[in-house]
Amino acid sequence: ALPIWQMKCATQFPIILWHPYGHHYHFCVMTEKEQDKWAAVFQDCVRHSNDGIPEDSKVEAPAFTDAVRLFRQSKDQYGTWEMLCGNEVQVLSNLVMEELVPELKNMIGPRLKGKPQERQRDRTST
């Protein structure tokens, strides 16, 4: 499996659904208008499926997001974070995965047999 940025599209209007720890999806549409339409549809799907951090609290939600921001800054990671989506459990899971994925790749990668592309596919399919 090729990295998403190396995939070829049959048209000049690709749509890429990128997931930080899951499989990525790559679609091709025929026109720019279709591309805009499908991009809007997928954005709506993501927005509606995002449970989000409850905003009914004036203290807990800002404290949680501040804690996540400060934790990431302690690791020299600044700026927006696209994985601050979902409820508290999902956000904390994203933080854990952000730490673990590189370490797991280093541990598991050398043990996988086969060509580099096959190892990449096997590693991401689990």
Tab-separated table of C-alpha atoms in Angstrom:
chain	number	residue	atom	x	y	z
A	1	ALA	CA	0.000	0.000	0.000
A	2	LEU	CA	1.361	3.366	-1.015
A	3	PRO	CA	1.372	6.298	1.395
A	4	ILE	CA	-1.697	8.461	0.810
A	5	TRP	CA	0.348	11.335	-0.630
A	6	GLN	CA	1.826	9.040	-3.331
A	7	MET	CA	-1.476	7.623	-4.536
A	8	LYS	CA	-2.560	8.533	-8.028
A	9	CYS	CA	-6.029	9.805	-8.796
A	10	ALA	CA	-7.680	9.097	-12.143
A	11	THR	CA	-8.894	12.716	-12.143
A	12	GLN	CA	-7.476	15.943	-10.817
A	13	PHE	CA	-10.105	16.071	-8.054
A	14	PRO	CA	-9.129	13.739	-5.197
A	15	ILE	CA	-10.858	13.505	-1.850
A	16	ILE	CA	-8.741	12.118	0.969
A	17	LEU	CA	-10.182	10.952	4.276
A	18	TRP	CA	-7.209	10.886	6.611
A	19	HIS	CA	-7.329	9.184	9.986
A	20	PRO	CA	-4.376	9.518	12.359
A	21	TYR	CA	-4.441	5.884	13.543
A	22	GLY	CA	-6.778	4.099	11.156
A	23	HIS	CA	-6.991	3.402	7.465
A	24	HIS	CA	-7.035	6.343	5.091
A	25	TYR	CA	-9.474	6.521	2.196
A	26	HIS	CA	-8.874	8.052	-1.206
A	27	PHE	CA	-11.667	8.914	-3.657
A	28	CYS	CA	-11.636	10.516	-7.083
A	29	VAL	CA	-14.485	12.581	-8.507
A	30	MET	CA	-14.936	14.032	-11.971
A	31	THR	CA	-15.426	17.761	-11.298
A	32	GLU	CA	-14.416	20.426	-8.827
A	33	LYS	CA	-18.099	20.942	-7.998
A	34	GLU	CA	-18.426	17.257	-7.019
A	35	GLN	CA	-15.222	17.508	-5.009
A	36	ASP	CA	-16.596	20.481	-3.069
A	37	LYS	CA	-19.934	18.712	-2.522
A	38	TRP	CA	-18.345	15.487	-1.208
A	39	ALA	CA	-15.856	17.374	0.945
A	40	ALA	CA	-18.790	19.228	2.547
A	41	VAL	CA	-20.677	15.957	3.071
A	42	PHE	CA	-17.701	14.306	4.764
A	43	GLN	CA	-17.083	17.396	6.926
A	44	ASP	CA	-20.715	17.310	8.046
A	45	CYS	CA	-20.402	13.606	8.861
A	46	VAL	CA	-17.313	14.250	10.984
A	47	ARG	CA	-18.944	17.203	12.725
A	48	HIS	CA	-22.129	15.252	13.495
A	49	SER	CA	-20.291	12.146	14.680
A	50	ASN	CA	-18.090	14.184	17.012
A	51	ASP	CA	-19.565	13.827	20.484
A	52	GLY	CA	-17.317	16.597	21.651
A	53	ILE	CA	-16.363	17.693	25.093
A	54	PRO	CA	-19.518	18.723	26.936
A	55	GLU	CA	-19.753	22.485	27.043
A	56	ASP	CA	-22.454	22.597	29.689
A	57	SER	CA	-19.758	22.997	32.320
A	58	LYS	CA	-18.138	26.388	32.798
A	59	VAL	CA	-15.164	24.862	34.646
A	60	GLU	CA	-14.492	21.241	33.677
A	61	ALA	CA	-14.396	21.580	29.865
A	62	PRO	CA	-11.979	24.547	29.803
A	63	ALA	CA	-9.850	22.894	32.513
A	64	PHE	CA	-9.667	19.681	30.478
A	65	THR	CA	-8.717	21.412	27.226
A	66	ASP	CA	-6.166	23.572	29.080
A	67	ALA	CA	-4.654	20.436	30.637
A	68	VAL	CA	-4.376	18.781	27.216
A	69	ARG	CA	-2.816	21.921	25.744
A	70	LEU	CA	-0.311	22.247	28.598
A	71	PHE	CA	0.573	18.535	28.389
A	72	ARG	CA	1.284	18.863	24.656
A	73	GLN	CA	3.283	22.047	25.222
A	74	SER	CA	5.400	20.199	27.781
A	75	LYS	CA	6.340	17.895	24.862
A	76	ASP	CA	7.188	20.945	22.689
A	77	GLN	CA	4.038	20.489	20.593
A	78	TYR	CA	2.341	23.802	19.938
A	79	GLY	CA	-0.473	24.993	17.722
A	80	THR	CA	-3.792	23.430	16.839
A	81	TRP	CA	-4.323	19.749	17.345
A	82	GLU	CA	-6.695	18.002	14.978
A	83	MET	CA	-7.167	15.121	17.400
A	84	LEU	CA	-8.937	17.317	19.972
A	85	CYS	CA	-12.154	15.822	18.650
A	86	GLY	CA	-14.503	13.624	20.556
A	87	ASN	CA	-15.256	13.239	24.212
A	88	GLU	CA	-12.690	13.156	27.000
A	89	VAL	CA	-12.010	9.427	26.598
A	90	GLN	CA	-11.399	9.794	22.861
A	91	VAL	CA	-9.104	12.799	23.334
A	92	LEU	CA	-7.074	10.997	25.997
A	93	SER	CA	-6.898	7.924	23.744
A	94	ASN	CA	-5.523	10.137	20.975
A	95	LEU	CA	-2.860	11.450	23.354
A	96	VAL	CA	-1.855	7.927	24.338
A	97	MET	CA	-1.728	6.789	20.718
A	98	GLU	CA	0.316	9.835	19.747
A	99	GLU	CA	2.917	8.683	22.280
A	100	LEU	CA	2.710	4.943	21.574
A	101	VAL	CA	2.487	4.655	17.792
A	102	PRO	CA	6.099	5.696	17.037
A	103	GLU	CA	7.405	3.430	19.801
A	104	LEU	CA	5.283	0.496	18.624
A	105	LYS	CA	6.428	1.003	15.029
A	106	ASN	CA	10.040	0.794	16.200
A	107	MET	CA	9.352	-2.334	18.257
A	108	ILE	CA	7.169	-4.215	15.771
A	109	GLY	CA	8.567	-2.981	12.452
A	110	PRO	CA	11.906	-4.821	12.570
A	111	ARG	CA	10.141	-8.085	13.460
A	112	LEU	CA	7.856	-8.027	10.433
A	113	LYS	CA	8.992	-10.070	7.467
A	114	GLY	CA	8.624	-9.174	3.819
A	115	LYS	CA	9.222	-6.203	1.595
A	116	PRO	CA	8.945	-2.709	3.129
A	117	GLN	CA	5.543	-2.078	1.489
A	118	GLU	CA	4.199	-5.398	2.810
A	119	ARG	CA	5.497	-4.608	6.307
A	120	GLN	CA	3.823	-1.196	6.181
A	121	ARG	CA	0.516	-2.797	5.132
A	122	ASP	CA	0.759	-5.471	7.858
A	123	ARG	CA	1.601	-2.887	10.504
A	124	THR	CA	-1.304	-0.596	9.646
A	125	SER	CA	-3.869	-3.355	9.216
A	126	THR	CA	-3.899	-4.239	12.919
